[in-house]
Tab-separated table of C-alpha atoms in Angstrom:
chain	number	residue	atom	x	y	z
A	190	MET	CA	-36.020	-4.623	34.258
A	191	ALA	CA	-32.365	-5.344	34.949
A	192	LYS	CA	-31.929	-6.624	31.398
A	193	ALA	CA	-33.301	-3.429	29.895
A	194	LYS	CA	-30.983	-1.431	32.122
A	195	GLU	CA	-28.034	-3.528	31.003
A	196	ILE	CA	-28.863	-3.059	27.330
A	197	LEU	CA	-29.187	0.659	27.859
A	198	ALA	CA	-25.902	0.830	29.750
A	199	ASN	CA	-24.127	-1.056	26.967
A	200	ALA	CA	-25.617	1.210	24.340
A	201	VAL	CA	-24.522	4.321	26.212
A	202	VAL	CA	-20.942	3.071	26.615
A	203	LEU	CA	-20.753	2.126	22.938
A	204	PHE	CA	-22.119	5.547	21.998
A	205	LEU	CA	-19.543	7.264	24.200
A	206	ILE	CA	-16.666	5.284	22.712
A	207	THR	CA	-17.735	5.958	19.133
A	208	ALA	CA	-18.381	9.623	19.950
A	209	VAL	CA	-14.896	10.088	21.380
A	210	VAL	CA	-13.244	8.283	18.481
A	211	ALA	CA	-15.308	10.292	15.972
A	212	ALA	CA	-14.299	13.528	17.713
A	213	LEU	CA	-10.625	12.540	17.635
A	214	LEU	CA	-10.920	11.687	13.944
A	215	ALA	CA	-12.585	15.018	13.214
A	216	GLY	CA	-9.783	16.738	15.077
A	217	ALA	CA	-7.105	14.858	13.181
A	218	ASN	CA	-8.871	15.686	9.933
A	219	LEU	CA	-8.968	19.406	10.733
A	220	LEU	CA	-5.317	19.327	11.634
A	221	THR	CA	-4.214	17.562	8.493
A	222	LYS	CA	-6.700	18.493	5.763
A	223	GLU	CA	-4.811	21.438	4.320
A	224	LYS	CA	-1.400	19.842	4.604
A	225	ILE	CA	-2.634	16.742	2.767
A	226	ALA	CA	-4.124	18.815	-0.051
A	227	GLU	CA	-0.836	20.722	-0.286
A	228	ASN	CA	1.156	17.500	-0.402
A	229	SER	CA	-0.966	15.920	-3.108
A	230	LEU	CA	-0.671	19.082	-5.217
A	231	LEU	CA	3.112	18.987	-4.832
A	232	ALA	CA	3.175	15.280	-5.706
A	233	GLU	CA	1.082	15.959	-8.787
A	234	GLN	CA	3.376	18.768	-9.951
A	235	LYS	CA	6.351	16.479	-9.399
A	236	ALA	CA	4.757	13.690	-11.433
A	237	LEU	CA	3.983	16.068	-14.284
A	238	ALA	CA	7.517	17.472	-14.323
A	239	GLU	CA	8.852	13.931	-14.582
A	240	VAL	CA	7.249	13.257	-17.939
A	241	ILE	CA	7.826	16.520	-19.783
A	242	LYS	CA	10.139	19.522	-19.362
A	243	ALA	CA	8.141	22.664	-18.774
A	244	GLU	CA	7.943	25.587	-16.385
A	245	THR	CA	4.287	25.503	-15.481
A	246	PHE	CA	1.320	23.218	-15.840
A	247	GLU	CA	-2.210	24.434	-16.313
A	248	GLN	CA	-5.088	22.062	-15.991
A	249	THR	CA	-7.726	22.077	-18.701
A	250	ALA	CA	-11.407	22.084	-17.858
A	251	ASP	CA	-12.558	20.605	-21.144
A	252	LEU	CA	-12.277	16.887	-20.357
A	253	ALA	CA	-15.692	16.052	-21.752
A	254	LEU	CA	-14.648	17.324	-25.155
A	255	LEU	CA	-11.634	15.042	-25.360
A	256	GLU	CA	-13.263	12.534	-27.652
A	257	THR	CA	-11.269	9.515	-26.700
A	258	VAL	CA	-12.532	5.953	-26.464
A	259	ASP	CA	-11.208	5.485	-22.942
A	260	PRO	CA	-11.719	8.221	-20.373
A	261	VAL	CA	-9.035	10.737	-19.481
A	262	THR	CA	-9.042	11.740	-15.815
A	263	ALA	CA	-7.025	14.953	-16.178
A	264	ALA	CA	-5.205	16.901	-18.842
A	265	TYR	CA	-2.690	19.713	-18.503
A	266	TYR	CA	-1.014	22.193	-20.803
A	267	ALA	CA	2.742	22.150	-20.221
A	268	LYS	CA	4.019	25.663	-20.720
A	269	ASN	CA	7.171	27.694	-20.823
A	270	GLY	CA	5.885	31.138	-20.055
A	271	ASP	CA	2.901	31.674	-22.348
A	272	ALA	CA	3.846	29.136	-24.983
A	273	THR	CA	2.477	25.621	-24.808
A	274	VAL	CA	5.289	23.105	-25.236
A	275	GLY	CA	3.231	20.008	-24.725
A	276	TYR	CA	0.558	18.217	-22.752
A	277	CYS	CA	0.257	15.928	-19.752
A	278	ILE	CA	-2.526	13.402	-19.895
A	279	LYS	CA	-3.648	11.273	-16.957
A	280	VAL	CA	-5.248	7.966	-17.925
A	281	THR	CA	-6.508	4.983	-15.949
A	282	PRO	CA	-6.435	1.830	-18.101
A	283	SER	CA	-7.412	-1.510	-16.579
A	284	GLY	CA	-4.456	-3.733	-15.884
A	285	TYR	CA	-4.261	-7.236	-14.444
A	286	GLY	CA	-4.982	-6.070	-10.913
A	287	GLY	CA	-7.469	-3.290	-11.571
A	288	ALA	CA	-7.098	0.239	-12.875
A	289	MET	CA	-3.648	1.785	-13.021
A	290	GLU	CA	-3.090	5.532	-12.935
A	291	LEU	CA	-0.606	6.753	-15.524
A	292	VAL	CA	0.464	10.191	-16.679
A	293	PHE	CA	1.911	10.602	-20.171
A	294	GLY	CA	3.849	13.613	-21.425
A	295	VAL	CA	3.293	14.479	-25.087
A	296	ASP	CA	5.110	17.278	-26.896
A	297	LYS	CA	3.709	19.718	-29.471
A	298	ASP	CA	4.679	17.396	-32.301
A	299	LEU	CA	2.597	14.680	-30.666
A	300	ASN	CA	5.497	12.427	-29.665
A	301	ILE	CA	5.431	10.856	-26.221
A	302	THR	CA	8.079	12.465	-23.995
A	303	GLY	CA	7.674	10.258	-20.976
A	304	VAL	CA	5.366	8.199	-18.786
A	305	SER	CA	5.050	7.880	-15.051
A	306	VAL	CA	3.100	5.259	-13.104
A	307	LEU	CA	1.214	7.040	-10.315
A	308	SER	CA	-0.421	3.936	-8.904
A	309	HIS	CA	-1.086	0.358	-9.909
A	310	GLY	CA	-2.346	-2.942	-8.570
A	311	GLU	CA	-0.156	-5.291	-10.601
A	312	THR	CA	1.667	-8.325	-9.212
A	313	ALA	CA	5.043	-7.661	-7.622
A	314	GLY	CA	7.830	-9.105	-9.742
A	315	LEU	CA	5.634	-9.424	-12.814
A	316	GLY	CA	3.266	-6.643	-13.856
A	317	ALA	CA	4.796	-4.298	-11.279
A	318	ASN	CA	7.818	-4.067	-13.564
A	319	ILE	CA	5.937	-1.544	-15.679
A	320	THR	CA	7.448	1.033	-13.337
A	321	LYS	CA	10.959	0.092	-14.436
A	322	GLU	CA	12.818	2.694	-16.473
A	323	THR	CA	13.763	0.084	-19.089
A	324	PHE	CA	10.114	-0.636	-19.857
A	325	ARG	CA	8.835	2.927	-19.680
A	326	SER	CA	11.577	4.327	-21.908
A	327	GLN	CA	10.125	2.274	-24.771
A	328	PHE	CA	7.269	4.731	-24.988
A	329	VAL	CA	9.446	7.801	-25.438
A	330	GLY	CA	9.410	9.168	-28.964
A	331	LYS	CA	6.444	7.081	-30.146
A	332	ARG	CA	3.688	8.775	-32.166
A	333	GLU	CA	1.313	5.864	-32.471
A	334	ILE	CA	1.563	2.366	-31.095
A	335	ALA	CA	0.188	-0.526	-33.135
A	336	GLY	CA	0.283	-2.948	-30.243
A	337	VAL	CA	2.315	-5.174	-27.994
A	338	ALA	CA	4.709	-7.879	-29.181
A	339	LYS	CA	5.942	-10.802	-27.095
A	340	SER	CA	9.231	-10.811	-29.001
A	341	GLY	CA	10.877	-8.873	-31.770
A	342	ALA	CA	8.868	-5.680	-31.382
A	343	LYS	CA	8.818	-3.407	-34.426
A	344	GLU	CA	9.382	0.358	-34.442
A	345	ASN	CA	5.751	1.124	-33.603
A	346	GLU	CA	5.257	-1.716	-31.132
A	347	ILE	CA	6.004	-2.201	-27.460
A	348	GLN	CA	7.998	-5.190	-26.223
A	349	ALA	CA	5.809	-6.832	-23.589
A	350	LEU	CA	7.175	-7.660	-20.162
A	351	SER	CA	7.693	-11.404	-19.882
A	352	GLY	CA	4.815	-12.935	-17.938
A	353	ALA	CA	2.957	-9.611	-17.869
A	354	THR	CA	1.303	-9.182	-21.246
A	355	ILE	CA	-1.933	-7.813	-19.793
A	356	SER	CA	-0.080	-5.141	-17.797
A	357	SER	CA	1.962	-4.204	-20.872
A	358	LYS	CA	-1.178	-4.025	-23.041
A	359	ALA	CA	-2.899	-1.816	-20.499
A	360	MET	CA	-0.064	0.682	-20.487
A	361	THR	CA	0.010	0.677	-24.278
A	362	SER	CA	-3.713	1.322	-24.444
A	363	GLY	CA	-3.201	4.199	-22.013
A	364	ALA	CA	-0.484	5.584	-24.289
A	365	ASN	CA	-2.768	5.582	-27.301
A	366	THR	CA	-5.532	7.269	-25.330
A	367	ALA	CA	-3.061	9.938	-24.209
A	368	LEU	CA	-1.886	10.490	-27.787
A	369	ALA	CA	-5.477	10.862	-28.990
A	370	ALA	CA	-6.243	13.334	-26.197
A	371	ALA	CA	-3.096	15.349	-26.940
A	372	THR	CA	-4.008	15.439	-30.634
A	373	PHE	CA	-7.377	16.864	-29.727
A	374	LEU	CA	-5.879	19.442	-27.352
A	375	ALA	CA	-3.410	20.537	-29.995
A	376	ASN	CA	-6.184	21.304	-32.450
A	377	ALA	CA	-8.654	22.928	-30.074
A	378	PRO	CA	-8.625	26.362	-28.463
A	379	GLU	CA	-7.223	26.413	-24.972
A	380	VAL	CA	-9.615	26.246	-22.030
A	381	ASN	CA	-8.034	26.505	-18.613
A	382	MET	CA	-9.544	25.410	-15.332
A	383	GLU	CA	-9.068	28.591	-13.313
A	384	LYS	CA	-9.531	31.114	-16.069
A	385	GLY	CA	-12.311	29.267	-17.896
A	386	ALA	CA	-11.699	31.511	-20.870
A	387	VAL	CA	-10.726	30.630	-24.392
A	388	LYS	CA	-7.283	31.849	-25.452
B	264	MET	CA	9.670	-11.615	39.607
B	265	LYS	CA	8.118	-8.625	37.901
B	266	GLU	CA	10.974	-8.221	35.442
B	267	ASN	CA	10.743	-11.850	34.436
B	268	LYS	CA	7.116	-11.442	33.462
B	269	ALA	CA	7.941	-8.392	31.354
B	270	VAL	CA	10.736	-10.195	29.514
B	271	LYS	CA	8.543	-13.253	29.009
B	272	THR	CA	5.748	-11.130	27.587
B	273	LEU	CA	8.091	-9.374	25.226
B	274	THR	CA	9.827	-12.479	23.900
B	275	ALA	CA	6.787	-14.740	23.625
B	276	GLY	CA	5.845	-13.345	20.254
B	277	LEU	CA	9.229	-14.002	18.711
B	278	ILE	CA	9.212	-17.806	18.458
B	279	GLU	CA	7.213	-19.660	21.114
B	280	ASN	CA	3.968	-17.806	20.425
B	281	ASN	CA	4.767	-16.233	17.073
B	282	PRO	CA	1.510	-14.864	15.614
B	283	THR	CA	2.241	-16.121	12.106
B	284	PHE	CA	4.039	-19.431	12.600
B	285	VAL	CA	2.434	-20.641	15.815
B	286	GLN	CA	-0.868	-18.859	16.365
B	287	LEU	CA	-1.580	-18.855	12.612
B	288	ILE	CA	-3.397	-15.521	12.699
B	289	GLY	CA	-3.156	-12.619	10.268
B	290	MET	CA	-2.816	-15.067	7.373
B	291	CYS	CA	-4.429	-12.866	4.718
B	292	PRO	CA	-1.943	-9.986	4.833
B	293	THR	CA	0.872	-12.483	5.365
B	294	LEU	CA	0.206	-14.246	2.083
B	295	ALA	CA	-0.641	-11.067	0.194
B	296	VAL	CA	2.254	-8.762	1.059
B	297	THR	CA	5.154	-11.199	1.247
B	298	THR	CA	5.908	-11.033	-2.473
B	299	SER	CA	8.846	-8.755	-1.788
B	300	LEU	CA	11.045	-8.156	1.248
B	301	GLN	CA	10.389	-4.426	1.242
B	302	ASN	CA	6.614	-4.920	1.278
B	303	GLY	CA	6.752	-7.549	4.004
B	304	PHE	CA	9.058	-5.554	6.243
B	305	MET	CA	7.118	-2.287	5.843
B	306	MET	CA	3.820	-3.988	6.597
B	307	GLY	CA	5.372	-5.523	9.710
B	308	LEU	CA	6.609	-2.155	10.967
B	309	ALA	CA	3.285	-0.436	10.365
B	310	ALA	CA	1.374	-3.269	12.043
B	311	THR	CA	3.732	-3.163	15.041
B	312	ALA	CA	3.108	0.533	15.560
B	313	VAL	CA	-0.657	0.034	15.483
B	314	LEU	CA	-0.432	-3.071	17.709
B	315	VAL	CA	1.405	-1.239	20.474
B	316	ALA	CA	-0.913	1.762	20.285
B	317	SER	CA	-4.129	-0.251	20.228
B	318	ASN	CA	-2.965	-2.614	23.003
B	319	VAL	CA	-2.234	0.390	25.212
B	320	ALA	CA	-5.579	2.013	24.408
B	321	ILE	CA	-7.607	-1.164	24.978
B	322	SER	CA	-5.737	-1.866	28.198
B	323	LEU	CA	-6.475	1.642	29.462
B	324	LEU	CA	-10.163	1.190	28.665
B	325	ARG	CA	-10.484	-2.404	29.833
B	326	LYS	CA	-12.356	-1.629	33.061
B	327	PHE	CA	-14.711	0.659	31.206
B	328	ILE	CA	-15.769	-1.539	28.271
B	329	PRO	CA	-18.609	-3.951	29.130
B	330	ASP	CA	-17.906	-7.546	28.211
B	331	LYS	CA	-20.914	-7.925	25.889
B	332	ILE	CA	-19.893	-5.139	23.481
B	333	ARG	CA	-16.156	-5.546	23.694
B	334	ILE	CA	-15.521	-6.665	20.097
B	335	ALA	CA	-17.452	-3.757	18.632
B	336	ALA	CA	-15.589	-1.390	20.944
B	337	TYR	CA	-12.190	-2.835	20.012
B	338	VAL	CA	-12.890	-2.549	16.289
B	339	VAL	CA	-13.947	1.097	16.655
B	340	VAL	CA	-10.807	1.958	18.623
B	341	ILE	CA	-8.492	0.126	16.213
B	342	ALA	CA	-10.088	1.539	13.068
B	343	GLY	CA	-9.997	5.014	14.600
B	344	PHE	CA	-6.319	4.681	15.426
B	345	VAL	CA	-5.331	3.452	11.984
B	346	THR	CA	-7.293	6.227	10.271
B	347	MET	CA	-5.659	8.855	12.465
B	348	ILE	CA	-2.195	7.451	11.825
B	349	GLU	CA	-2.908	7.410	8.090
B	350	MET	CA	-4.015	11.081	8.147
B	351	LEU	CA	-1.018	12.170	10.193
B	352	LEU	CA	1.382	10.273	7.948
B	353	ASN	CA	-0.154	11.683	4.772
B	354	ALA	CA	0.153	15.213	6.157
B	355	PHE	CA	3.527	15.219	7.872
B	356	MET	CA	5.480	12.305	6.395
B	357	PRO	CA	4.175	11.952	2.815
B	358	ALA	CA	7.219	10.034	1.541
B	359	LEU	CA	6.759	7.324	4.185
B	360	ALA	CA	3.012	7.267	3.582
B	361	GLU	CA	3.637	6.668	-0.110
B	362	SER	CA	5.955	3.724	0.445
B	363	LEU	CA	3.535	2.145	2.937
B	364	GLY	CA	0.698	2.865	0.531
B	365	ILE	CA	-2.318	0.597	0.914
B	366	PHE	CA	-0.780	-1.325	3.792
B	367	ILE	CA	-2.005	1.213	6.293
B	368	PRO	CA	-5.735	0.662	5.727
B	369	LEU	CA	-5.034	-3.079	5.388
B	370	ILE	CA	-3.916	-3.132	9.005
B	371	VAL	CA	-7.474	-2.531	10.195
B	372	VAL	CA	-8.468	-5.979	8.979
B	373	ASN	CA	-5.383	-7.639	10.418
B	374	CYS	CA	-6.656	-10.259	12.863
B	375	ILE	CA	-3.530	-9.989	14.971
B	376	ILE	CA	-4.553	-6.584	16.289
B	377	LEU	CA	-8.002	-7.764	17.336
B	378	ALA	CA	-6.680	-11.088	18.641
B	379	ARG	CA	-4.132	-9.480	20.959
B	380	ALA	CA	-6.668	-6.934	22.144
B	381	GLU	CA	-9.050	-9.745	23.084
B	382	ALA	CA	-6.514	-12.252	24.395
B	383	PHE	CA	-4.113	-9.960	26.235
B	384	ALA	CA	-4.751	-6.228	26.395
B	385	SER	CA	-8.252	-6.613	27.807
B	386	LYS	CA	-6.884	-8.598	30.736
B	387	ASN	CA	-3.506	-7.076	31.540
B	388	SER	CA	-1.863	-3.855	32.664
B	389	VAL	CA	-0.893	-1.097	30.265
B	390	GLY	CA	2.840	-1.768	30.575
B	391	LEU	CA	2.558	-5.487	29.876
B	392	SER	CA	0.084	-4.865	27.058
B	393	ALA	CA	2.529	-2.502	25.384
B	394	LEU	CA	5.282	-5.110	25.663
B	395	ASP	CA	2.986	-7.786	24.271
B	396	GLY	CA	2.108	-5.546	21.338
B	397	LEU	CA	5.787	-4.887	20.698
B	398	GLY	CA	6.756	-8.564	20.972
B	399	MET	CA	3.942	-9.786	18.758
B	400	GLY	CA	4.637	-7.014	16.274
B	401	ILE	CA	8.333	-7.840	16.071
B	402	GLY	CA	7.479	-11.544	15.726
B	403	PHE	CA	5.070	-10.675	12.920
B	404	THR	CA	7.670	-8.501	11.199
B	405	LEU	CA	10.295	-11.237	11.471
B	406	ALA	CA	7.866	-13.813	10.069
B	407	LEU	CA	6.881	-11.546	7.165
B	408	SER	CA	10.516	-10.710	6.423
B	409	LEU	CA	11.513	-14.365	6.460
B	410	ILE	CA	8.696	-15.457	4.177
B	411	SER	CA	9.147	-12.595	1.737
B	412	SER	CA	12.930	-13.063	1.603
B	413	VAL	CA	12.433	-16.645	0.447
B	414	ARG	CA	9.662	-15.750	-1.961
B	415	GLU	CA	11.411	-12.759	-3.505
B	416	LEU	CA	14.787	-14.495	-3.782
B	417	LEU	CA	13.452	-17.642	-5.413
B	418	GLY	CA	10.650	-15.991	-7.335
B	419	ALA	CA	12.451	-12.948	-8.709
B	420	GLY	CA	16.133	-13.352	-7.921
B	421	THR	CA	16.167	-10.088	-5.991
B	422	LEU	CA	16.131	-8.976	-2.369
B	423	TRP	CA	14.652	-5.556	-1.560
B	424	GLY	CA	14.765	-4.885	-5.305
B	425	VAL	CA	18.498	-5.547	-5.551
B	426	GLN	CA	19.493	-8.304	-7.984
B	427	ILE	CA	21.140	-11.051	-5.925
B	428	LEU	CA	21.026	-14.130	-8.103
B	429	GLY	CA	22.766	-13.721	-11.437
B	430	ALA	CA	21.117	-13.371	-14.810
B	431	ALA	CA	21.664	-17.075	-15.373
B	432	TYR	CA	19.079	-17.863	-12.677
B	433	GLU	CA	15.627	-18.365	-14.172
B	434	PRO	CA	13.235	-17.164	-11.448
B	435	MET	CA	10.628	-19.675	-10.316
B	436	LEU	CA	7.577	-17.467	-10.717
B	437	VAL	CA	5.374	-19.789	-8.674
B	438	PHE	CA	6.964	-18.380	-5.526
B	439	ILE	CA	5.582	-14.885	-5.981
B	440	LEU	CA	2.142	-16.205	-6.843
B	441	ALA	CA	-0.451	-17.521	-4.387
B	442	PRO	CA	0.533	-21.226	-4.392
B	443	GLY	CA	4.131	-20.304	-3.633
B	444	GLY	CA	2.989	-18.297	-0.662
B	445	PHE	CA	1.256	-21.287	0.872
B	446	ILE	CA	4.192	-23.587	0.152
B	447	VAL	CA	6.777	-21.287	1.742
B	448	LEU	CA	4.533	-20.574	4.723
B	449	GLY	CA	3.883	-24.283	5.346
B	450	LEU	CA	7.555	-25.199	5.125
B	451	LEU	CA	8.586	-22.377	7.469
B	452	ILE	CA	5.909	-23.383	9.994
B	453	ALA	CA	7.439	-26.878	9.938
B	454	VAL	CA	10.919	-25.450	10.577
B	455	ILE	CA	9.674	-23.309	13.467
B	456	GLN	CA	7.884	-26.344	14.920
B	457	LEU	CA	11.190	-28.255	14.777
B	458	ILE	CA	12.869	-25.473	16.751
B	459	ARG	CA	10.039	-25.363	19.283
B	460	ASN	CA	10.139	-29.117	19.803
B	461	LYS	CA	13.893	-28.948	20.386
B	462	ASN	CA	13.373	-26.119	22.923
B	463	ALA	CA	10.663	-28.109	24.711
B	464	LYS	CA	12.907	-31.167	24.927
B	465	LYS	CA	15.770	-29.056	26.282
B	466	GLY	CA	13.460	-27.494	28.850
B	467	GLY	CA	12.113	-30.928	29.896
B	468	ALA	CA	15.515	-32.583	30.214
B	469	ALA	CA	17.010	-29.656	32.160
């Protein structure tokens, strides 16, 4: 009898503790939900502005139609007023330490204007150097990238980071996916996320 | 008498009972995040904040939590705390949240938090528990900073991202990979043990 009572008492205390913690978490969530969404929107806008110069960015709804080999997680039209000046493509190629999230800017002539690393799981000191300006600037101006070279990279190749060939290859593959997606967007009618209409 | 105990509690975690070099707990995050000084230091700070908060919470609840379910209760409290801190940081200090990144959720699985809750906070007053959390946290941060300084300097030639060793220095990559972590950790434990032995001798002779 006493044992059953003890088990019950323990269960009740555990329930109370988890209930209080759950309530506090729900409260914290309510308090912060909107602010977090706001912050991530701002961060996204900032990341997009880093890779291409434009006034506004409009997200496209037509991801399924972007016939690329690797998936594109988001695509935006970069605009000055009503005119599209380029595109921002978010890709997630697999690096050495898992998927990395990159955003590429591509202008109307289908040259890469910039690349930003949003997140990655590469090794510090090795693959993590893909975030360095000196590595990323290699992508600017490229129209198609044949591959990665360990030394003596040609005009249409990327010089790999020493000791981080896999990370370099991943970023290059992301670049080619972005270029393919931008090519598609350039030749297709515009479909925006909010408006959902064809321009 | 009372002040002595407080000071002792606070300073124990620095060398004599350092969680990393003496207690050998929290090894997983230690080896994983010490590839750069910035990572190590940030992780230490974040862990310290959670340690103090969870020690205080567990100490407040210690008379209320039955012995048989204490581990489950501690884990719920700690995980709850970390999640709340993560939400608050993401909402009101997004820049800091971004630099701490994945370290925040990693703290939940940091054995040090659970170990101190079990070994100290569940048996001591709130004040002392807070001091213990602070001392252990600072000790942890110092240990992480020391290890990552060595690893980053030798393995990449930089400290906190700033190039220290000249271009002529060919970085020994092994130090920022797993084997290097173990080597540096082992050697530093030996150094700390040397210091502790010297302290013990001094204490015995005096």
